[in-house]
mmCIF file of C-alpha atoms and ligand atoms in Angstrom:
data_model
loop_
_atom_site.group_PDB
_atom_site.id
_atom_site.type_symbol
_atom_site.label_atom_id
_atom_site.label_comp_id
_atom_site.label_asym_id
_atom_site.label_seq_id
_atom_site.Cartn_x
_atom_site.Cartn_y
_atom_site.Cartn_z
ATOM 1 C CA MET A 28 -28.161 7.306 12.326
ATOM 2 C CA SER A 29 -25.379 9.699 11.095
ATOM 3 C CA GLN A 30 -21.781 8.420 11.925
ATOM 4 C CA THR A 31 -21.385 11.500 14.327
ATOM 5 C CA ASP A 32 -24.059 10.114 16.657
ATOM 6 C CA SER A 33 -22.417 6.689 16.914
ATOM 7 C CA THR A 34 -20.476 5.181 19.644
ATOM 8 C CA PRO A 35 -17.063 3.604 19.369
ATOM 9 C CA ARG A 36 -18.814 0.245 19.805
ATOM 10 C CA ASP A 37 -21.124 1.022 16.929
ATOM 11 C CA ARG A 38 -18.243 1.969 14.697
ATOM 12 C CA ILE A 39 -16.261 -1.327 15.597
ATOM 13 C CA GLU A 40 -19.205 -3.471 14.902
ATOM 14 C CA ARG A 41 -19.919 -1.737 11.614
ATOM 15 C CA ARG A 42 -16.326 -2.055 10.648
ATOM 16 C CA THR A 43 -16.274 -5.754 11.602
ATOM 17 C CA ASP A 44 -19.331 -6.443 9.651
ATOM 18 C CA ARG A 45 -18.132 -4.821 6.609
ATOM 19 C CA GLN A 46 -14.803 -6.814 6.747
ATOM 20 C CA THR A 47 -16.680 -10.107 7.153
ATOM 21 C CA GLU A 48 -18.959 -9.192 4.259
ATOM 22 C CA SER A 49 -16.139 -8.136 1.896
ATOM 23 C CA GLY A 50 -15.662 -11.369 -0.009
ATOM 24 C CA ASP A 51 -12.504 -13.196 -0.766
ATOM 25 C CA ALA A 52 -9.323 -11.647 1.220
ATOM 26 C CA LYS A 53 -5.992 -11.650 -0.536
ATOM 27 C CA LEU A 54 -4.392 -10.960 2.700
ATOM 28 C CA HIS A 55 -6.090 -11.679 5.985
ATOM 29 C CA ALA A 56 -4.520 -10.876 9.386
ATOM 30 C CA SER A 57 -5.857 -11.413 12.830
ATOM 31 C CA ASP A 58 -4.800 -10.623 16.317
ATOM 32 C CA LEU A 59 -1.763 -9.025 15.258
ATOM 33 C CA GLU A 60 1.005 -7.481 17.329
ATOM 34 C CA ILE A 61 4.060 -5.999 15.746
ATOM 35 C CA GLY A 62 6.853 -4.261 17.417
ATOM 36 C CA TYR A 63 10.536 -3.518 17.512
ATOM 37 C CA PRO A 64 13.197 -4.979 19.913
ATOM 38 C CA SER A 65 14.119 -1.449 21.332
ATOM 39 C CA LEU A 66 10.313 -0.646 22.133
ATOM 40 C CA GLU A 67 8.502 -2.227 25.198
ATOM 41 C CA GLN A 68 5.167 -1.884 23.661
ATOM 42 C CA PRO A 69 4.107 -3.191 20.200
ATOM 43 C CA VAL A 70 3.518 -0.538 17.623
ATOM 44 C CA ILE A 71 0.641 -2.397 15.915
ATOM 45 C CA ASP A 72 -1.893 -4.085 18.134
ATOM 46 C CA THR A 73 -5.061 -4.947 16.057
ATOM 47 C CA ASP A 74 -7.868 -7.375 15.717
ATOM 48 C CA THR A 75 -8.405 -7.962 11.929
ATOM 49 C CA LEU A 76 -7.203 -6.764 8.686
ATOM 50 C CA VAL A 77 -8.548 -7.633 5.351
ATOM 51 C CA ILE A 78 -7.153 -6.819 2.024
ATOM 52 C CA PRO A 79 -9.842 -7.812 -0.499
ATOM 53 C CA GLU A 80 -8.608 -9.622 -3.680
ATOM 54 C CA GLY A 81 -8.425 -7.627 -6.819
ATOM 55 C CA GLU A 82 -9.104 -4.266 -5.170
ATOM 56 C CA VAL A 83 -7.030 -1.329 -4.227
ATOM 57 C CA THR A 84 -6.877 -0.699 -0.484
ATOM 58 C CA ALA A 85 -5.281 2.499 0.768
ATOM 59 C CA LEU A 86 -3.880 2.630 4.174
ATOM 60 C CA VAL A 87 -4.200 5.919 5.866
ATOM 61 C CA GLY A 88 -3.367 7.561 9.305
ATOM 62 C CA PRO A 89 -1.105 10.332 10.993
ATOM 63 C CA ASN A 90 2.601 10.018 10.901
ATOM 64 C CA GLY A 91 3.885 7.143 13.481
ATOM 65 C CA SER A 92 0.365 5.359 13.361
ATOM 66 C CA GLY A 93 2.302 2.228 12.234
ATOM 67 C CA LYS A 94 1.530 2.171 8.608
ATOM 68 C CA SER A 95 5.008 1.209 7.481
ATOM 69 C CA THR A 96 5.421 -1.277 10.331
ATOM 70 C CA LEU A 97 2.178 -3.021 9.218
ATOM 71 C CA LEU A 98 3.100 -3.134 5.646
ATOM 72 C CA LYS A 99 6.782 -4.493 6.558
ATOM 73 C CA ALA A 100 4.972 -7.434 8.514
ATOM 74 C CA LEU A 101 2.786 -8.139 5.518
ATOM 75 C CA ALA A 102 5.639 -8.308 3.333
ATOM 76 C CA ARG A 103 7.618 -10.608 5.718
ATOM 77 C CA HIS A 104 10.386 -7.707 6.194
ATOM 78 C CA LEU A 105 9.418 -7.847 9.735
ATOM 79 C CA ASP A 106 8.129 -10.772 11.874
ATOM 80 C CA ALA A 107 5.069 -10.091 13.816
ATOM 81 C CA ASP A 108 5.092 -10.976 17.528
ATOM 82 C CA ALA A 109 1.815 -12.519 17.610
ATOM 83 C CA GLY A 110 -1.115 -13.072 15.259
ATOM 84 C CA ASP A 111 -1.644 -14.765 11.966
ATOM 85 C CA ILE A 112 -1.050 -13.503 8.632
ATOM 86 C CA LEU A 113 -2.623 -15.354 5.430
ATOM 87 C CA LEU A 114 -1.667 -14.853 1.931
ATOM 88 C CA ASN A 115 -4.177 -16.516 -0.308
ATOM 89 C CA GLY A 116 -5.252 -18.477 2.741
ATOM 90 C CA LYS A 117 -1.934 -19.928 3.589
ATOM 91 C CA ALA A 118 0.207 -18.458 6.345
ATOM 92 C CA ILE A 119 2.922 -16.068 4.883
ATOM 93 C CA ALA A 120 5.708 -17.995 6.991
ATOM 94 C CA GLU A 121 5.044 -21.243 4.979
ATOM 95 C CA TYR A 122 5.938 -19.709 1.766
ATOM 96 C CA GLY A 123 9.647 -20.433 0.412
ATOM 97 C CA SER A 124 11.302 -16.959 -0.012
ATOM 98 C CA LYS A 125 11.377 -17.067 -3.830
ATOM 99 C CA GLU A 126 7.761 -18.475 -3.839
ATOM 100 C CA PHE A 127 6.643 -15.688 -1.656
ATOM 101 C CA ALA A 128 8.303 -13.260 -3.918
ATOM 102 C CA ARG A 129 6.524 -14.608 -6.881
ATOM 103 C CA GLU A 130 3.158 -13.840 -5.048
ATOM 104 C CA LEU A 131 3.727 -10.470 -3.382
ATOM 105 C CA GLY A 132 5.884 -7.459 -4.230
ATOM 106 C CA MET A 133 6.700 -4.608 -1.930
ATOM 107 C CA LEU A 134 7.962 -0.924 -2.672
ATOM 108 C CA SER A 135 9.235 0.311 0.738
ATOM 109 C CA GLN A 136 9.035 3.695 1.752
ATOM 110 C CA HIS A 137 12.822 4.366 2.182
ATOM 111 C CA GLY A 138 14.034 2.181 -0.398
ATOM 112 C CA SER A 139 17.523 2.856 -1.980
ATOM 113 C CA THR A 140 18.468 2.244 -5.549
ATOM 114 C CA PRO A 141 22.095 1.647 -6.718
ATOM 115 C CA GLY A 142 23.184 4.473 -8.796
ATOM 116 C CA ASP A 143 25.645 2.496 -10.958
ATOM 117 C CA LEU A 144 23.166 0.537 -13.106
ATOM 118 C CA THR A 145 21.053 1.461 -16.008
ATOM 119 C CA VAL A 146 17.455 1.720 -15.490
ATOM 120 C CA GLU A 147 16.804 -1.335 -17.735
ATOM 121 C CA GLU A 148 19.400 -3.375 -15.730
ATOM 122 C CA LEU A 149 17.558 -2.395 -12.517
ATOM 123 C CA VAL A 150 14.352 -3.248 -13.699
ATOM 124 C CA HIS A 151 15.683 -6.708 -14.533
ATOM 125 C CA HIS A 152 16.344 -7.256 -11.005
ATOM 126 C CA GLY A 153 12.740 -7.408 -10.173
ATOM 127 C CA ARG A 154 12.835 -10.726 -12.055
ATOM 128 C CA TYR A 155 15.031 -12.639 -9.300
ATOM 129 C CA PRO A 156 12.138 -14.719 -7.955
ATOM 130 C CA HIS A 157 11.625 -16.072 -11.231
ATOM 131 C CA LYS A 158 15.071 -17.319 -11.901
ATOM 132 C CA GLY A 159 16.758 -20.393 -11.003
ATOM 133 C CA PHE A 160 20.586 -20.788 -9.726
ATOM 134 C CA LEU A 161 22.846 -19.086 -12.360
ATOM 135 C CA GLU A 162 20.020 -18.911 -14.834
ATOM 136 C CA GLY A 163 20.487 -16.169 -17.294
ATOM 137 C CA LYS A 164 17.786 -13.953 -18.939
ATOM 138 C CA THR A 165 14.767 -15.684 -20.589
ATOM 139 C CA MET A 166 12.715 -14.730 -23.156
ATOM 140 C CA GLU A 167 9.937 -14.606 -20.273
ATOM 141 C CA ASP A 168 12.228 -12.144 -18.355
ATOM 142 C CA GLU A 169 12.754 -9.924 -21.490
ATOM 143 C CA GLU A 170 8.945 -9.692 -21.980
ATOM 144 C CA ALA A 171 8.151 -9.042 -18.395
ATOM 145 C CA VAL A 172 10.862 -6.210 -18.193
ATOM 146 C CA GLU A 173 9.454 -4.782 -21.522
ATOM 147 C CA ARG A 174 5.959 -4.684 -20.202
ATOM 148 C CA ALA A 175 7.046 -3.105 -16.779
ATOM 149 C CA ILE A 176 9.050 -0.347 -18.504
ATOM 150 C CA ASP A 177 6.114 0.355 -20.970
ATOM 151 C CA LEU A 178 3.582 0.358 -18.094
ATOM 152 C CA ALA A 179 5.593 2.819 -15.875
ATOM 153 C CA GLY A 180 6.326 4.847 -18.717
ATOM 154 C CA VAL A 181 9.991 4.881 -18.450
ATOM 155 C CA ASP A 182 10.946 3.724 -21.821
ATOM 156 C CA HIS A 183 12.952 7.064 -22.722
ATOM 157 C CA LEU A 184 14.927 6.358 -19.671
ATOM 158 C CA ARG A 185 16.156 2.906 -20.075
ATOM 159 C CA GLU A 186 19.925 3.783 -20.925
ATOM 160 C CA GLN A 187 20.480 6.361 -18.283
ATOM 161 C CA ASP A 188 22.252 5.387 -14.815
ATOM 162 C CA VAL A 189 19.577 5.207 -12.076
ATOM 163 C CA GLY A 190 21.962 7.788 -10.096
ATOM 164 C CA SER A 191 21.144 10.451 -12.610
ATOM 165 C CA LEU A 192 17.530 10.533 -12.425
ATOM 166 C CA SER A 193 15.273 12.926 -10.648
ATOM 167 C CA GLY A 194 13.288 11.729 -7.588
ATOM 168 C CA GLY A 195 10.026 11.433 -9.637
ATOM 169 C CA GLN A 196 11.866 9.504 -12.309
ATOM 170 C CA ARG A 197 13.577 7.211 -9.862
ATOM 171 C CA GLN A 198 10.302 6.288 -8.132
ATOM 172 C CA LEU A 199 8.768 5.446 -11.503
ATOM 173 C CA VAL A 200 11.649 3.264 -12.073
ATOM 174 C CA ARG A 201 11.470 1.531 -8.858
ATOM 175 C CA ILE A 202 7.801 1.074 -9.745
ATOM 176 C CA ALA A 203 8.822 -0.798 -12.942
ATOM 177 C CA MET A 204 11.107 -2.967 -10.947
ATOM 178 C CA ALA A 205 8.161 -3.865 -8.778
ATOM 179 C CA LEU A 206 6.088 -4.613 -11.919
ATOM 180 C CA ALA A 207 8.644 -6.833 -13.612
ATOM 181 C CA GLN A 208 8.346 -9.094 -10.424
ATOM 182 C CA GLU A 209 4.846 -9.654 -11.932
ATOM 183 C CA THR A 210 3.059 -10.595 -8.732
ATOM 184 C CA ASP A 211 -0.627 -10.900 -7.807
ATOM 185 C CA THR A 212 -0.095 -8.693 -4.847
ATOM 186 C CA LEU A 213 1.601 -5.313 -4.651
ATOM 187 C CA LEU A 214 2.294 -3.355 -1.350
ATOM 188 C CA LEU A 215 3.413 0.257 -1.870
ATOM 189 C CA ASP A 216 4.499 2.424 1.085
ATOM 190 C CA GLU A 217 3.980 6.163 0.158
ATOM 191 C CA PRO A 218 4.909 5.903 -3.431
ATOM 192 C CA THR A 219 3.831 9.494 -4.210
ATOM 193 C CA THR A 220 5.316 11.420 -1.219
ATOM 194 C CA TYR A 221 7.726 14.076 -2.385
ATOM 195 C CA LEU A 222 6.798 13.796 -5.971
ATOM 196 C CA ASP A 223 5.331 16.648 -8.065
ATOM 197 C CA LEU A 224 1.697 16.490 -8.975
ATOM 198 C CA ARG A 225 2.364 15.255 -12.327
ATOM 199 C CA HIS A 226 4.499 12.467 -11.391
ATOM 200 C CA GLN A 227 1.995 11.731 -8.529
ATOM 201 C CA LEU A 228 -0.908 11.219 -10.914
ATOM 202 C CA GLN A 229 1.300 9.373 -13.322
ATOM 203 C CA VAL A 230 2.127 6.843 -10.359
ATOM 204 C CA MET A 231 -1.680 6.416 -9.457
ATOM 205 C CA ASP A 232 -2.478 5.948 -13.171
ATOM 206 C CA VAL A 233 0.122 3.070 -13.310
ATOM 207 C CA ILE A 234 -1.311 1.378 -10.265
ATOM 208 C CA ARG A 235 -4.972 1.703 -11.295
ATOM 209 C CA THR A 236 -4.222 0.213 -14.826
ATOM 210 C CA LEU A 237 -2.478 -2.673 -13.218
ATOM 211 C CA ASN A 238 -5.209 -3.337 -11.017
ATOM 212 C CA GLU A 239 -7.910 -3.016 -13.605
ATOM 213 C CA GLU A 240 -5.963 -4.661 -16.658
ATOM 214 C CA ARG A 241 -4.211 -7.362 -14.671
ATOM 215 C CA GLY A 242 -6.350 -7.726 -11.570
ATOM 216 C CA VAL A 243 -3.578 -7.185 -9.249
ATOM 217 C CA THR A 244 -4.519 -6.726 -5.490
ATOM 218 C CA VAL A 245 -2.852 -3.467 -4.294
ATOM 219 C CA CYS A 246 -2.421 -2.201 -0.761
ATOM 220 C CA ILE A 247 -1.040 1.323 -0.762
ATOM 221 C CA VAL A 248 0.046 3.791 1.983
ATOM 222 C CA LEU A 249 -1.054 7.421 0.727
ATOM 223 C CA HIS A 250 -0.164 10.397 2.562
ATOM 224 C CA ASP A 251 -2.936 12.533 1.388
ATOM 225 C CA LEU A 252 -6.496 11.497 2.516
ATOM 226 C CA THR A 253 -8.303 13.106 -0.141
ATOM 227 C CA GLN A 254 -6.121 11.428 -2.853
ATOM 228 C CA ALA A 255 -6.711 8.217 -0.954
ATOM 229 C CA ALA A 256 -10.662 8.704 -0.828
ATOM 230 C CA ARG A 257 -10.611 9.447 -4.371
ATOM 231 C CA PHE A 258 -8.400 6.607 -5.612
ATOM 232 C CA ALA A 259 -8.994 3.483 -3.334
ATOM 233 C CA ASP A 260 -11.670 1.067 -3.498
ATOM 234 C CA TYR A 261 -11.208 0.492 0.229
ATOM 235 C CA LEU A 262 -9.626 2.465 3.074
ATOM 236 C CA VAL A 263 -7.912 1.203 6.226
ATOM 237 C CA ALA A 264 -7.595 4.077 8.821
ATOM 238 C CA LEU A 265 -4.834 3.479 11.471
ATOM 239 C CA ARG A 266 -4.789 5.193 14.960
ATOM 240 C CA ASP A 267 -2.011 4.532 17.302
ATOM 241 C CA GLY A 268 -1.351 1.079 15.670
ATOM 242 C CA ASP A 269 -4.941 -0.042 15.750
ATOM 243 C CA ILE A 270 -7.439 -0.190 12.821
ATOM 244 C CA TYR A 271 -9.867 2.687 13.741
ATOM 245 C CA ASP A 272 -12.017 2.116 10.757
ATOM 246 C CA TRP A 273 -12.474 0.060 7.294
ATOM 247 C CA GLY A 274 -14.516 0.313 4.316
ATOM 248 C CA ARG A 275 -15.581 2.080 1.405
ATOM 249 C CA PRO A 276 -14.193 5.565 1.292
ATOM 250 C CA LYS A 277 -17.655 6.965 1.360
ATOM 251 C CA ASP A 278 -18.497 4.952 4.793
ATOM 252 C CA VAL A 279 -15.087 5.943 6.217
ATOM 253 C CA VAL A 280 -14.207 9.553 5.473
ATOM 254 C CA CYS A 281 -16.147 11.788 7.715
ATOM 255 C CA GLU A 282 -15.588 14.738 10.007
ATOM 256 C CA GLU A 283 -15.267 12.442 12.916
ATOM 257 C CA LEU A 284 -12.408 10.373 11.349
ATOM 258 C CA LEU A 285 -10.718 13.853 10.692
ATOM 259 C CA ALA A 286 -11.109 14.704 14.394
ATOM 260 C CA GLU A 287 -10.276 11.602 15.973
ATOM 261 C CA VAL A 288 -7.640 10.090 13.829
ATOM 262 C CA PHE A 289 -6.016 13.011 12.195
ATOM 263 C CA GLY A 290 -6.614 15.584 15.086
ATOM 264 C CA VAL A 291 -8.061 18.095 12.514
ATOM 265 C CA VAL A 292 -11.311 20.008 12.617
ATOM 266 C CA ALA A 293 -12.504 19.563 9.046
ATOM 267 C CA SER A 294 -15.708 19.740 6.808
ATOM 268 C CA VAL A 295 -16.116 16.930 4.607
ATOM 269 C CA GLU A 296 -18.476 17.247 1.527
ATOM 270 C CA TYR A 297 -19.691 14.770 -0.843
ATOM 271 C CA GLY A 298 -20.400 15.804 -4.487
ATOM 272 C CA GLU A 299 -19.139 13.430 -7.280
ATOM 273 C CA GLU A 300 -16.065 12.845 -5.049
ATOM 274 C CA PRO A 301 -15.322 13.525 -1.427
ATOM 275 C CA ARG A 302 -13.930 17.013 -0.550
ATOM 276 C CA ILE A 303 -12.140 17.544 2.488
ATOM 277 C CA ILE A 304 -11.500 21.156 3.986
ATOM 278 C CA PRO A 305 -9.172 21.210 7.062
ATOM 279 C CA LYS A 306 -9.889 24.238 9.386
ATOM 280 C CA ARG A 307 -7.667 23.806 12.522
ATOM 281 C CA PRO A 308 -6.019 21.357 14.812
ATOM 282 C CA VAL A 309 -8.387 19.877 17.319
ATOM 283 C CA ASP A 310 -7.848 21.289 20.784
ATOM 284 C CA ARG A 311 -6.283 18.711 22.987
HETATM 285 P P1 ADP B 19 4.080 5.499 9.931
HETATM 286 O O1 ADP B 19 4.728 4.751 8.532
HETATM 287 O O2 ADP B 19 2.617 5.593 9.974
HETATM 288 O O3 ADP B 19 4.543 6.980 9.886
HETATM 289 P P2 ADP B 19 6.050 3.779 11.279
HETATM 290 O O4 ADP B 19 5.359 2.264 11.303
HETATM 291 O O5 ADP B 19 7.104 4.206 10.534
HETATM 292 O O6 ADP B 19 4.611 4.697 11.271
HETATM 293 O O7 ADP B 19 6.236 3.944 12.897
HETATM 294 C C1 ADP B 19 5.215 3.554 14.001
HETATM 295 C C2 ADP B 19 6.017 3.531 15.162
HETATM 296 O O8 ADP B 19 7.122 2.674 15.428
HETATM 297 C C3 ADP B 19 6.600 5.108 15.749
HETATM 298 O O9 ADP B 19 6.468 5.421 16.815
HETATM 299 C C4 ADP B 19 8.089 4.838 15.256
HETATM 300 O O10 ADP B 19 8.925 5.556 15.888
HETATM 301 C C5 ADP B 19 8.238 3.223 15.602
HETATM 302 N N1 ADP B 19 9.294 2.704 14.798
HETATM 303 C C6 ADP B 19 9.445 2.690 13.369
HETATM 304 N N2 ADP B 19 10.603 1.821 12.949
HETATM 305 C C7 ADP B 19 11.072 1.565 14.118
HETATM 306 C C8 ADP B 19 12.338 0.873 14.496
HETATM 307 N N3 ADP B 19 13.158 0.527 13.487
HETATM 308 N N4 ADP B 19 12.823 0.827 15.775
HETATM 309 C C9 ADP B 19 12.037 1.267 16.584
HETATM 310 N N5 ADP B 19 10.779 2.025 16.579
HETATM 311 C C10 ADP B 19 10.368 2.117 15.126
HETATM 312 MG MG1 MG B 20 5.689 5.363 6.904
#
């Protein structure tokens, strides 16, 4: 049966089966409700979320579907109102704050960077969870910072003030800071939005290298569905704060998804890689 003939119940069953069969979860959330004090209804209300260990998972969905809210809760920037979130099988609330920061790094969507530090100084800030009280820079810190600067490709910028950088350069430096934290799990909220194509590809390359060479588990919000489908091992599609579908890109990206989640009539073709051709908004 093609996906287009299936009922919502079929889709939910397929999604649940895939999540159950996907192997070890690095992050696992169940019966989640996440909201803000000013809102009556929760923004996120969903049953099960699995972020598989050692894989790249992309979170996709239209503006306002709750991607950033979900990521904030996974990173402990926001407390969930209900549900359980486990990292390595242990509730995230049970980690000490430095202990948590040694396990999981987060690059938020609207993060600011202080302008009066040099690139190298800023990247050193990524090392804070590895330091004791009043402890200076150790050999380990220096090495981690060098690895991060090298991997993010910002060596030529290291003496510059962060405030003098272009948007694309600043994003790579923020990524270097997150890399210096040397966590097994990295969450990134739209790290490529507003970057030119070259910087976008550079960022994606850094993330893929990190995953392949160090086995880092990545959960990344990507604005561009085609890019997400080509890049990620797994996709999570969010609609109105609920997980609409979850799985390998080839199992998730289809014309029905484009219509029901993104509100777009589109054709989806599969060659070597998926090709999405948007045509017009769905009549509502
Ligand atoms: P996305 O990242 O998918 O664009 P968000 O998680 O940023 O979506 O937002 C989801 C919903 O939560 C939106 O309706 C947004 O207006 C609301 N929201 C986000 N942040 C806040 C906040 N700090 N206070 C109140 N509502 C918020
Ligand atoms: Mg967002």
